[in-house]
Coordinates of C-alpha atoms and ligand atoms in Angstrom, one line a residue:
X1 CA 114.3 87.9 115.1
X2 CA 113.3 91.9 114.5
X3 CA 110.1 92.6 114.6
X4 CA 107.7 94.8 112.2
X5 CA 103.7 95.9 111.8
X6 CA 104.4 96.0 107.7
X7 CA 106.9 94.4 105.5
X8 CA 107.0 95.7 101.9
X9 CA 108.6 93.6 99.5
X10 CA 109.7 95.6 96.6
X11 CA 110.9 99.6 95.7
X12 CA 109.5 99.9 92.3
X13 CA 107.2 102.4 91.7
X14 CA 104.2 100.4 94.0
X15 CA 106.5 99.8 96.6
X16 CA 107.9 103.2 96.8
X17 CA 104.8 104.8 96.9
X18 CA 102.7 102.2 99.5
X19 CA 106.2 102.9 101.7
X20 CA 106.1 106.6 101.5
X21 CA 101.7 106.4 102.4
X22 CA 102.0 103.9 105.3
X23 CA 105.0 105.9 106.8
X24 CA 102.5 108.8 107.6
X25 CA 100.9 106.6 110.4
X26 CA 102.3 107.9 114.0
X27 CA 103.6 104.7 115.9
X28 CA 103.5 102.1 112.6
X29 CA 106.9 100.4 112.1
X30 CA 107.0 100.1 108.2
X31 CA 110.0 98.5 107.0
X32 CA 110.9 98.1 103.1
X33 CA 113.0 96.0 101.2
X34 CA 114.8 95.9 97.4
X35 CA 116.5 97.5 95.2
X36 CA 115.1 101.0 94.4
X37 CA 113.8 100.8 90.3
X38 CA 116.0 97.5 89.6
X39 CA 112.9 96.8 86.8
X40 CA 113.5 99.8 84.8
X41 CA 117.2 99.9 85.7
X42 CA 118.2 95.7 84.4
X43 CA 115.0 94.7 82.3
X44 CA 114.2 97.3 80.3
X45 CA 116.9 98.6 76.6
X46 CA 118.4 101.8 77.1
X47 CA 117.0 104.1 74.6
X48 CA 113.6 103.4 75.7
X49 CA 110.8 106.2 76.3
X50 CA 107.5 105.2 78.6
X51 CA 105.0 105.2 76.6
X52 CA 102.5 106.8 79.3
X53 CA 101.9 110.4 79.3
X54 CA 103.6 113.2 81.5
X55 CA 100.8 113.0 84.0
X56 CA 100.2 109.5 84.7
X57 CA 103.9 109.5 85.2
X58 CA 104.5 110.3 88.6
X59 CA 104.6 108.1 91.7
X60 CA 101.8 108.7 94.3
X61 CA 103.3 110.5 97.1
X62 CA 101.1 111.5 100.7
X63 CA 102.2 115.1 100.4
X64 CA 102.2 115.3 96.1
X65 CA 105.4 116.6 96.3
X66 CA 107.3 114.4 94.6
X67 CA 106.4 114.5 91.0
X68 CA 108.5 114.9 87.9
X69 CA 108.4 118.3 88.1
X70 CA 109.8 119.0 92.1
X71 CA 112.2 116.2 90.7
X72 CA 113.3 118.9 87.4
X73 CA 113.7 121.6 89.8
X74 CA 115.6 119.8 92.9
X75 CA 118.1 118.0 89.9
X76 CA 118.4 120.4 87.2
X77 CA 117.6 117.5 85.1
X78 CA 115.7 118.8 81.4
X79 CA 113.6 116.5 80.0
X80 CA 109.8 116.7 78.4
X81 CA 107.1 114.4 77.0
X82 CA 107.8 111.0 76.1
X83 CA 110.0 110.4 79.5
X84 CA 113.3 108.8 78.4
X85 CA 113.8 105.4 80.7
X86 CA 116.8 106.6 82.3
X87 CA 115.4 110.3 83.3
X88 CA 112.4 107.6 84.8
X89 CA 114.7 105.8 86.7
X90 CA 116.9 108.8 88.1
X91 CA 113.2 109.9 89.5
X92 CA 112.5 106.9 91.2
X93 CA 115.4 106.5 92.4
X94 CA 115.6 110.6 93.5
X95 CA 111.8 109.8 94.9
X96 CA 113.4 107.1 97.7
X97 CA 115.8 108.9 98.8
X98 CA 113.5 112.0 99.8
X99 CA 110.6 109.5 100.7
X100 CA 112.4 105.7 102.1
X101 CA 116.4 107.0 102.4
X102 CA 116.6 104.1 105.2
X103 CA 115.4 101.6 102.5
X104 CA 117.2 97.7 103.3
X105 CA 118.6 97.1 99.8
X106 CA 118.4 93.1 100.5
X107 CA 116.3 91.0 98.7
X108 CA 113.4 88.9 100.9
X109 CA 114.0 85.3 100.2
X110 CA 111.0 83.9 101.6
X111 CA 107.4 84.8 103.4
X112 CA 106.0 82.3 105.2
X113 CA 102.4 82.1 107.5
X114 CA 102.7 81.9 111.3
X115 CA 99.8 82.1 113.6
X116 CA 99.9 86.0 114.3
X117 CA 101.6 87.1 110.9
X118 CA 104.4 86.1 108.6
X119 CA 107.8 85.1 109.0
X120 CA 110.0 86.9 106.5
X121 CA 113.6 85.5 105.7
X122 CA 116.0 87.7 104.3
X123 CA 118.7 87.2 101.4
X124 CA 121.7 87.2 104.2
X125 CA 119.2 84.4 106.6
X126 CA 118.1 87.9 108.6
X127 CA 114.6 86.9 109.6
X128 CA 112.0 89.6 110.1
X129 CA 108.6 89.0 112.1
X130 CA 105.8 91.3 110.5
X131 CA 102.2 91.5 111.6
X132 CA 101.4 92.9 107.8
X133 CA 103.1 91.9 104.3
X134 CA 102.5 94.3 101.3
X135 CA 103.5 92.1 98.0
X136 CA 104.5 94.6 95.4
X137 CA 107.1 92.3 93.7
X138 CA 106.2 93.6 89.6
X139 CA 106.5 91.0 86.2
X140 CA 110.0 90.5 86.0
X141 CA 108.7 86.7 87.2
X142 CA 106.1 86.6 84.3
X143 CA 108.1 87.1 81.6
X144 CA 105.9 85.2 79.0
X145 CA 107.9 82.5 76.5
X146 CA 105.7 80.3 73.7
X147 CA 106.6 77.0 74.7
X148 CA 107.9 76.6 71.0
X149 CA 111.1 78.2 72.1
X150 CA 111.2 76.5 75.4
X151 CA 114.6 74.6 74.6
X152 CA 116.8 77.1 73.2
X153 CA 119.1 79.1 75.4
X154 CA 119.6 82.8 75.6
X155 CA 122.4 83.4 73.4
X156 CA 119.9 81.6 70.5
X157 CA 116.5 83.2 72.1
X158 CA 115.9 85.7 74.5
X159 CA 113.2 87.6 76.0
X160 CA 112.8 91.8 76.0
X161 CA 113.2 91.8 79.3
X162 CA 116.8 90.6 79.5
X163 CA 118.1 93.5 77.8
X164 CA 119.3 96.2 78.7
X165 CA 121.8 97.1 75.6
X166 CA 121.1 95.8 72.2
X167 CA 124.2 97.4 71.1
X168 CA 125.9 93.6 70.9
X169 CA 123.5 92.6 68.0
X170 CA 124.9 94.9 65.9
X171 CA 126.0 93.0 62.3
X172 CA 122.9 89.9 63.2
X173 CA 119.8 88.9 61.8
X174 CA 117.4 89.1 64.7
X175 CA 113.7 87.7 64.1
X176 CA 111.2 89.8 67.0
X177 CA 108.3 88.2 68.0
X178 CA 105.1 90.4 68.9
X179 CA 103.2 93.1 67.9
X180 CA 103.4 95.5 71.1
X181 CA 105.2 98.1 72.4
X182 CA 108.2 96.1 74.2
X183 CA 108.2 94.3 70.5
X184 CA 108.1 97.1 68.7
X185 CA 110.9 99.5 70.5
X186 CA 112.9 96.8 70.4
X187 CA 112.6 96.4 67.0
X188 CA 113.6 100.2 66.6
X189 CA 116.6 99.7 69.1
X190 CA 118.0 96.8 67.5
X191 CA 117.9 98.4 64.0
X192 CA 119.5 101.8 65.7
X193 CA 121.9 99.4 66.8
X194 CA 122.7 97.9 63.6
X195 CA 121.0 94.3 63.5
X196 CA 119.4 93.5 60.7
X197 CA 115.7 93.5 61.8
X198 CA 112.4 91.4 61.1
X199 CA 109.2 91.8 63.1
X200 CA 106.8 88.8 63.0
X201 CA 103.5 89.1 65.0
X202 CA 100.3 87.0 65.4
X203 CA 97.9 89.9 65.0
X204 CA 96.6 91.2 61.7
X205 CA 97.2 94.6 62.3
X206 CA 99.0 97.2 64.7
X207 CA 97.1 99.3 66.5
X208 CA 99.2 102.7 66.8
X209 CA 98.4 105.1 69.0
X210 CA 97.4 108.5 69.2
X211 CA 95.9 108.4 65.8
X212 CA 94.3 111.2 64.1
X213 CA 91.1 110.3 66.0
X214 CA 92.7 110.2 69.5
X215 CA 94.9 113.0 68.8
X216 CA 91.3 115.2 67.6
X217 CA 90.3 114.3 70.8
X218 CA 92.7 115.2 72.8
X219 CA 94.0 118.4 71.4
X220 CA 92.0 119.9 68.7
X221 CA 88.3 119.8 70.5
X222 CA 90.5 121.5 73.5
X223 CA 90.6 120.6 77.2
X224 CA 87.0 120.6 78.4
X225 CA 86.3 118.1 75.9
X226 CA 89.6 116.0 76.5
X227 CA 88.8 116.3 80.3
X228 CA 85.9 114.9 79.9
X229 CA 86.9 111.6 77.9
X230 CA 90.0 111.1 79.3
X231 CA 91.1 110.4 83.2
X232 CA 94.7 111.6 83.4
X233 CA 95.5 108.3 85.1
X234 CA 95.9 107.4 81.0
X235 CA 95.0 104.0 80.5
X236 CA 92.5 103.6 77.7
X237 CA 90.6 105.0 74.9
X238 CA 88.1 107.9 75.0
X239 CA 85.5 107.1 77.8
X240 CA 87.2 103.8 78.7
X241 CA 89.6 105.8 80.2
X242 CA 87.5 107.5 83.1
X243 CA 86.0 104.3 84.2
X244 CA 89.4 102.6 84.0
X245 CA 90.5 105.3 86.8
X246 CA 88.0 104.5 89.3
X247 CA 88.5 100.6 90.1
X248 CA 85.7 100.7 92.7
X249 CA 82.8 101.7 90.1
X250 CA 84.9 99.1 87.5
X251 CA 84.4 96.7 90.1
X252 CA 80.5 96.7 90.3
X253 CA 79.9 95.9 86.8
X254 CA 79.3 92.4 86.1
X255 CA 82.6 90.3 85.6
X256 CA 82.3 89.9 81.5
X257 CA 81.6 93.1 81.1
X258 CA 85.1 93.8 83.4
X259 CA 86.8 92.0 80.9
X260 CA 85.9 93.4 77.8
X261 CA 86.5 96.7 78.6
X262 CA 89.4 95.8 80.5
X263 CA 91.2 93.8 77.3
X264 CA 89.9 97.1 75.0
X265 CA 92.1 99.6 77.8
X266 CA 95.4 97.5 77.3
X267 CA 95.7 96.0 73.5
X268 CA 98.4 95.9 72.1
X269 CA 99.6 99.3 70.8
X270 CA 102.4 100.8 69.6
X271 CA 103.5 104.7 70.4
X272 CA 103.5 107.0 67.4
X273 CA 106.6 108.3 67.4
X274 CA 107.8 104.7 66.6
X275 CA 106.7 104.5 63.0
X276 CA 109.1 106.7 61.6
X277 CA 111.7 104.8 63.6
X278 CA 110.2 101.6 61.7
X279 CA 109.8 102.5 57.9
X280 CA 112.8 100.5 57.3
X281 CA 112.3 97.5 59.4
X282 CA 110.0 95.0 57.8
X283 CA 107.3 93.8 60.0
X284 CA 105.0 90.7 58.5
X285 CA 101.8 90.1 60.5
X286 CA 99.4 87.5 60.9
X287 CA 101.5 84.6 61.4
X288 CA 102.1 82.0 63.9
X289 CA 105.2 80.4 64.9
X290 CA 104.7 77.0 63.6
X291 CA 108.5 75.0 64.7
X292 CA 111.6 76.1 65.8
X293 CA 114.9 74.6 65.2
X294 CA 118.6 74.7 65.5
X295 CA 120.5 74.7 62.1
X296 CA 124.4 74.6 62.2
X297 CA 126.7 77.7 63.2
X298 CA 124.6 78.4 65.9
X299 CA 121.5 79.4 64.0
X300 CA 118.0 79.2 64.6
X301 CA 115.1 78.6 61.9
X302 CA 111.5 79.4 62.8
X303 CA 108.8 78.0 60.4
X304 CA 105.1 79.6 60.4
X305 CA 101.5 79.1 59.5
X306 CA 101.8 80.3 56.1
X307 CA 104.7 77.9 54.6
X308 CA 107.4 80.6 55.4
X309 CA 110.3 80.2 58.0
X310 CA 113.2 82.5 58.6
X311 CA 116.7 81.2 59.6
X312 CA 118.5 83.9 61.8
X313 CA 121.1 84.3 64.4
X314 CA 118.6 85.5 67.0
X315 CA 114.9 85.7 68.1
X316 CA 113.9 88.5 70.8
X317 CA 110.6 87.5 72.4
X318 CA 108.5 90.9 72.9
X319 CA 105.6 88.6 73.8
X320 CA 104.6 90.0 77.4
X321 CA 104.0 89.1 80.7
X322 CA 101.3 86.7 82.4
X323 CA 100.4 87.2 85.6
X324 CA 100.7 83.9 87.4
X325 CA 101.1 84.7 91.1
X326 CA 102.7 81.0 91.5
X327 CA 105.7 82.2 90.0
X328 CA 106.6 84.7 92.9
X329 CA 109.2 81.7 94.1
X330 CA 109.6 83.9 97.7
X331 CA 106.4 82.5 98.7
X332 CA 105.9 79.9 100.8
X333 CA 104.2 76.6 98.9
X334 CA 101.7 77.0 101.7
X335 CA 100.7 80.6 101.7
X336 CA 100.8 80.0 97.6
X337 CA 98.7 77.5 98.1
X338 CA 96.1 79.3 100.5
X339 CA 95.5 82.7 98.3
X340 CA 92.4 82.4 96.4
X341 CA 93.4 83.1 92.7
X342 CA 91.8 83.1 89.2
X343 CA 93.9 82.5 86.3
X344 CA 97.0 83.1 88.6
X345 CA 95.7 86.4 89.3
X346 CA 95.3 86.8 93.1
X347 CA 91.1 88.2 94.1
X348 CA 91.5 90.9 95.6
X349 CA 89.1 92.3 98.7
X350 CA 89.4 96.0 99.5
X351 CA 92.8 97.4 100.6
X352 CA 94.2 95.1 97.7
X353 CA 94.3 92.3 100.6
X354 CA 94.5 88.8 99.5
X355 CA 92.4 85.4 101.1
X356 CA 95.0 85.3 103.7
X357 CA 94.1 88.7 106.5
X358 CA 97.3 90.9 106.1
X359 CA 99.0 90.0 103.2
X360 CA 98.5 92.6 100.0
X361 CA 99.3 92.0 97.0
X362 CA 99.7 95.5 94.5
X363 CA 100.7 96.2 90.7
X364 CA 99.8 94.0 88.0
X365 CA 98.5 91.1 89.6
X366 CA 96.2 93.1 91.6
X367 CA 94.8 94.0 87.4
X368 CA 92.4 91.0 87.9
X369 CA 89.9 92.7 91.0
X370 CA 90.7 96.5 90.2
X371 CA 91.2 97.0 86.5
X372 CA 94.6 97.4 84.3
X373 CA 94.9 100.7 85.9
X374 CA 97.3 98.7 88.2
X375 CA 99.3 97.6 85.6
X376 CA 100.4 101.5 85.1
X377 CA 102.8 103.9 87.1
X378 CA 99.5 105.8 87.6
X379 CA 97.7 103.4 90.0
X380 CA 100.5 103.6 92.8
X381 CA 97.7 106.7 93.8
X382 CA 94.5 104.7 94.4
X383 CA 96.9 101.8 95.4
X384 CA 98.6 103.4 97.9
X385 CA 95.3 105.5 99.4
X386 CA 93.2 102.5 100.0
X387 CA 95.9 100.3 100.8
X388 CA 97.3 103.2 103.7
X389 CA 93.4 103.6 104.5
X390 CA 92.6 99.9 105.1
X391 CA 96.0 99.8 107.4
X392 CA 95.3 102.7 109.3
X393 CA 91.9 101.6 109.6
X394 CA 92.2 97.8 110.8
X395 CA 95.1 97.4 112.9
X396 CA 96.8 94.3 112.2
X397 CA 95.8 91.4 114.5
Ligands
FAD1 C1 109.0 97.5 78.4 C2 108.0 98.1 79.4 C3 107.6 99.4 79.3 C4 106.7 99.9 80.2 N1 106.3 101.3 80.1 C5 105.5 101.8 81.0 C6 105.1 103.1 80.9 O1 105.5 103.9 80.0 N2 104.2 103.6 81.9 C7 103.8 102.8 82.9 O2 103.0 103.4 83.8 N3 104.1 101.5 83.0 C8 104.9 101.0 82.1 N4 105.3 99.7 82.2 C9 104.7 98.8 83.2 C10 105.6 98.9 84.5 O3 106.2 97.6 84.6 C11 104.8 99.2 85.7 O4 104.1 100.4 85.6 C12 105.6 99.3 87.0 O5 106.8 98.7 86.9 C13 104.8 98.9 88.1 O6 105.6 99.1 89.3 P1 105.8 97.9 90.4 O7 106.3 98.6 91.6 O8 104.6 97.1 90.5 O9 106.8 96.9 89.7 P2 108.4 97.1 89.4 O10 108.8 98.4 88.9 O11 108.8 95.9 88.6 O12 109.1 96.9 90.8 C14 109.1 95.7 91.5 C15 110.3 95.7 92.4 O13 110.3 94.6 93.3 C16 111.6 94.1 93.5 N5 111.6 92.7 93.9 C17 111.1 91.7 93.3 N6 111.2 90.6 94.0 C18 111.9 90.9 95.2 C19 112.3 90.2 96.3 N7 112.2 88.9 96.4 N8 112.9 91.0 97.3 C20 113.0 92.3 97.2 N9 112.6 93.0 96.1 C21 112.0 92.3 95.1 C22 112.3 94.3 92.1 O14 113.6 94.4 92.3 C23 111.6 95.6 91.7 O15 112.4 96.7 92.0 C24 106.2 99.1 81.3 C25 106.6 97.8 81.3 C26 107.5 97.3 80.4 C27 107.9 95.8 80.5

């Protein structure tokens, strides 16, 4: 069996970055494992653009060296505000070679507790022994379904996040769930693909963003005044958005305050630039999926709320995630079973350390204890600066 001080499970954004911070500590052996941006490479449609602005769009690096721009220069790659997925993923992926170029590519298949650390099993039966284990694993594993469409199978009904090309819809009646970003894109992609398009959503209205409110704010009153109001971390209205960028000061107000504000920095929204992409896709709102059913020809009718149903060949799910730590099947029933979670969010002490001493868990599920900032690109820079600083700080036992 090897041995390590840290494991890191993951090389997405959080993973990159933690990697790239804990590296900087003479004598600590750091080793990382997965597949460099494998989220935004499989799970998310080509076509896309982030929806997060040029700023809060690099990944957290010691030296801040590696940002979007020192990427530009070093690839000769031309791109601008909104980031187009695949320029993204060339980034991240150009951002672990320079940071993690001895990265193992192999998936960790289990963490398990011993006495002195955990026992780490590898996709090939490799096992590692590592004193530390930093969790930054994403959503892919809370992909969110409604239970209504819990016995159809993928070619019938699918979720955003198993697509990557929308292209073989072209010439179908597809019926998207949600009112969101993921459900809204989608929406655009599909019709740009040539599927005949519905949206259906729950809420009454969308929320579209940079409105001419935000936009007032954020441009015309000029950049003291959008300093001021918004953190360029970028998550959450005017305001909202500075204390959404410091997770310690979010953390001393009392819990249902937390979660107001919290649910007010991450509504559902959709980006601007979609509606034009959307005049000629009908969306009908405030309506609940009532029944869903298989007719013949490999059809699917949905019935809602109002008396209405819809009988199509397809229905994309752009319903979300739900953090629900339990899901993350590489860990041990045991060490599941010992973190100390609300709502199947993991609570969080400083250093983003779970219940059990050494184990970290970063991203969205650490959202619950320090604020939807880590749901975002831009909180690998707080994540990875208190995580390196409660590492270097407390040497593992
Ligand atoms: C449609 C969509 C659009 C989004 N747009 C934006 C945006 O514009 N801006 C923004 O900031 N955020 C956006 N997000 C949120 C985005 O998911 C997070 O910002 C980001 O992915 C967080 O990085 P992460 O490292 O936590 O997770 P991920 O990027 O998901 O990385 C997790 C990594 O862990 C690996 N992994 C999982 N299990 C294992 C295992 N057992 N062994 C080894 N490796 C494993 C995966 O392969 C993956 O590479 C979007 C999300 C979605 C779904």
């Amino acid at each position: 069996m090897t041995k390590a001080d840290v494991t890191i499970l993951g090389a997405g954004p959080y993973g990159l970055s933690a990697a790239a911070h804990l590296r900087t500590v003479p004598g600590l052996d750091v080793r990382s494992f997965g597949k460099p941006m494998s989220f935004w490479h499989c799970n998310m449609p080509r076509g896309m653009f982030l929806r997060s602005g040029w700023d809060a769009t690099h990944i957290a690096d010691p030296a801040r060296s590696l940002t979007l721009e020192a990427y530009q220069a070093a690839s000769g790659a031309h791109f601008s505000k909104p980031v187009p997925l695949e320029c993204f993923v060339e980034y991240g992926q150009w951002y672990q070679r320079e940071s993690l170029p001895d990265l193992d590519q192999r998936d960790i298949l289990r963490i398990e507790k011993t006495l002195n650390g955990f026992q780490i099993t590898l996709s090939d039966g490799e096992k590692v022994h590592s004193r530390r284990v930093v969790i930054a694993a994403g959503i892919r594993s809370f992909a969110w379904r409604p239970s209504e469409f819990d016995n159809f199978g993928q070619s019938l009904v699918s979720h955003a996040s198993e697509h990557q090309d929308f292209s073989p819809f072209a010439g179908q009646q597809v019926l998207v769930i949600g009112s969101g970003q993921s459900a809204l894109e989608s929406a655009a992609l599909l019709h740009e693909s040539g599927a005949e398009v519905e949206v259906v959503g729950r809420a009454t209205h969308i929320n579209w963003l940079q409105g001419w409110a935000s936009t007032t704010l954020h441009w015309r009153l000029g950049r003291g005044v959008r300093n001021f109001l918004y953190a360029p971390t970028d998550v959450g209205p005017a305001g909202i958005s500075q204390l959404m960028a410091r997770p310690d000061l979010l953390r001393k107000l009392p819990r249902g305050l937390q979660d107001k504000l919290r649910k007010r920095a991450v509504r559902p929204a959709g980006a601007r630039w979609l509606v034009k992409r959307l005049e000629a896709v009908p969306i009908r709102l405030g309506r609940q999926v009532r029944a869903v059913t298989t007719v013949a020809a490999g059809r699917v009718k949905v019935s809602f709320d109002d008396g209405s149903d819809r009988t199509i060949d397809h229905v994309l799910l752009g319903t979300g995630y739900r953090v629900d730590i339990s899901k993350y099947d590489f860990l041990s029933e045991e060490l599941k079973n010992s973190i100390d979670r609300h709502n199947g969010y993991p609570r969080l002490r400083a250093g983003l350390e779970t219940s059990v001493d050494g184990l970290h868990i970063l991203g969205a599920p650490a959202a619950w204890s320090f604020g939807p900032l880590m749901q975002f690109v831009s909180g690998t820079h707080y994540a990875s600066r208190v995580l390196l600083r409660s590492v270097a700080g407390k040497p593992a036992k």
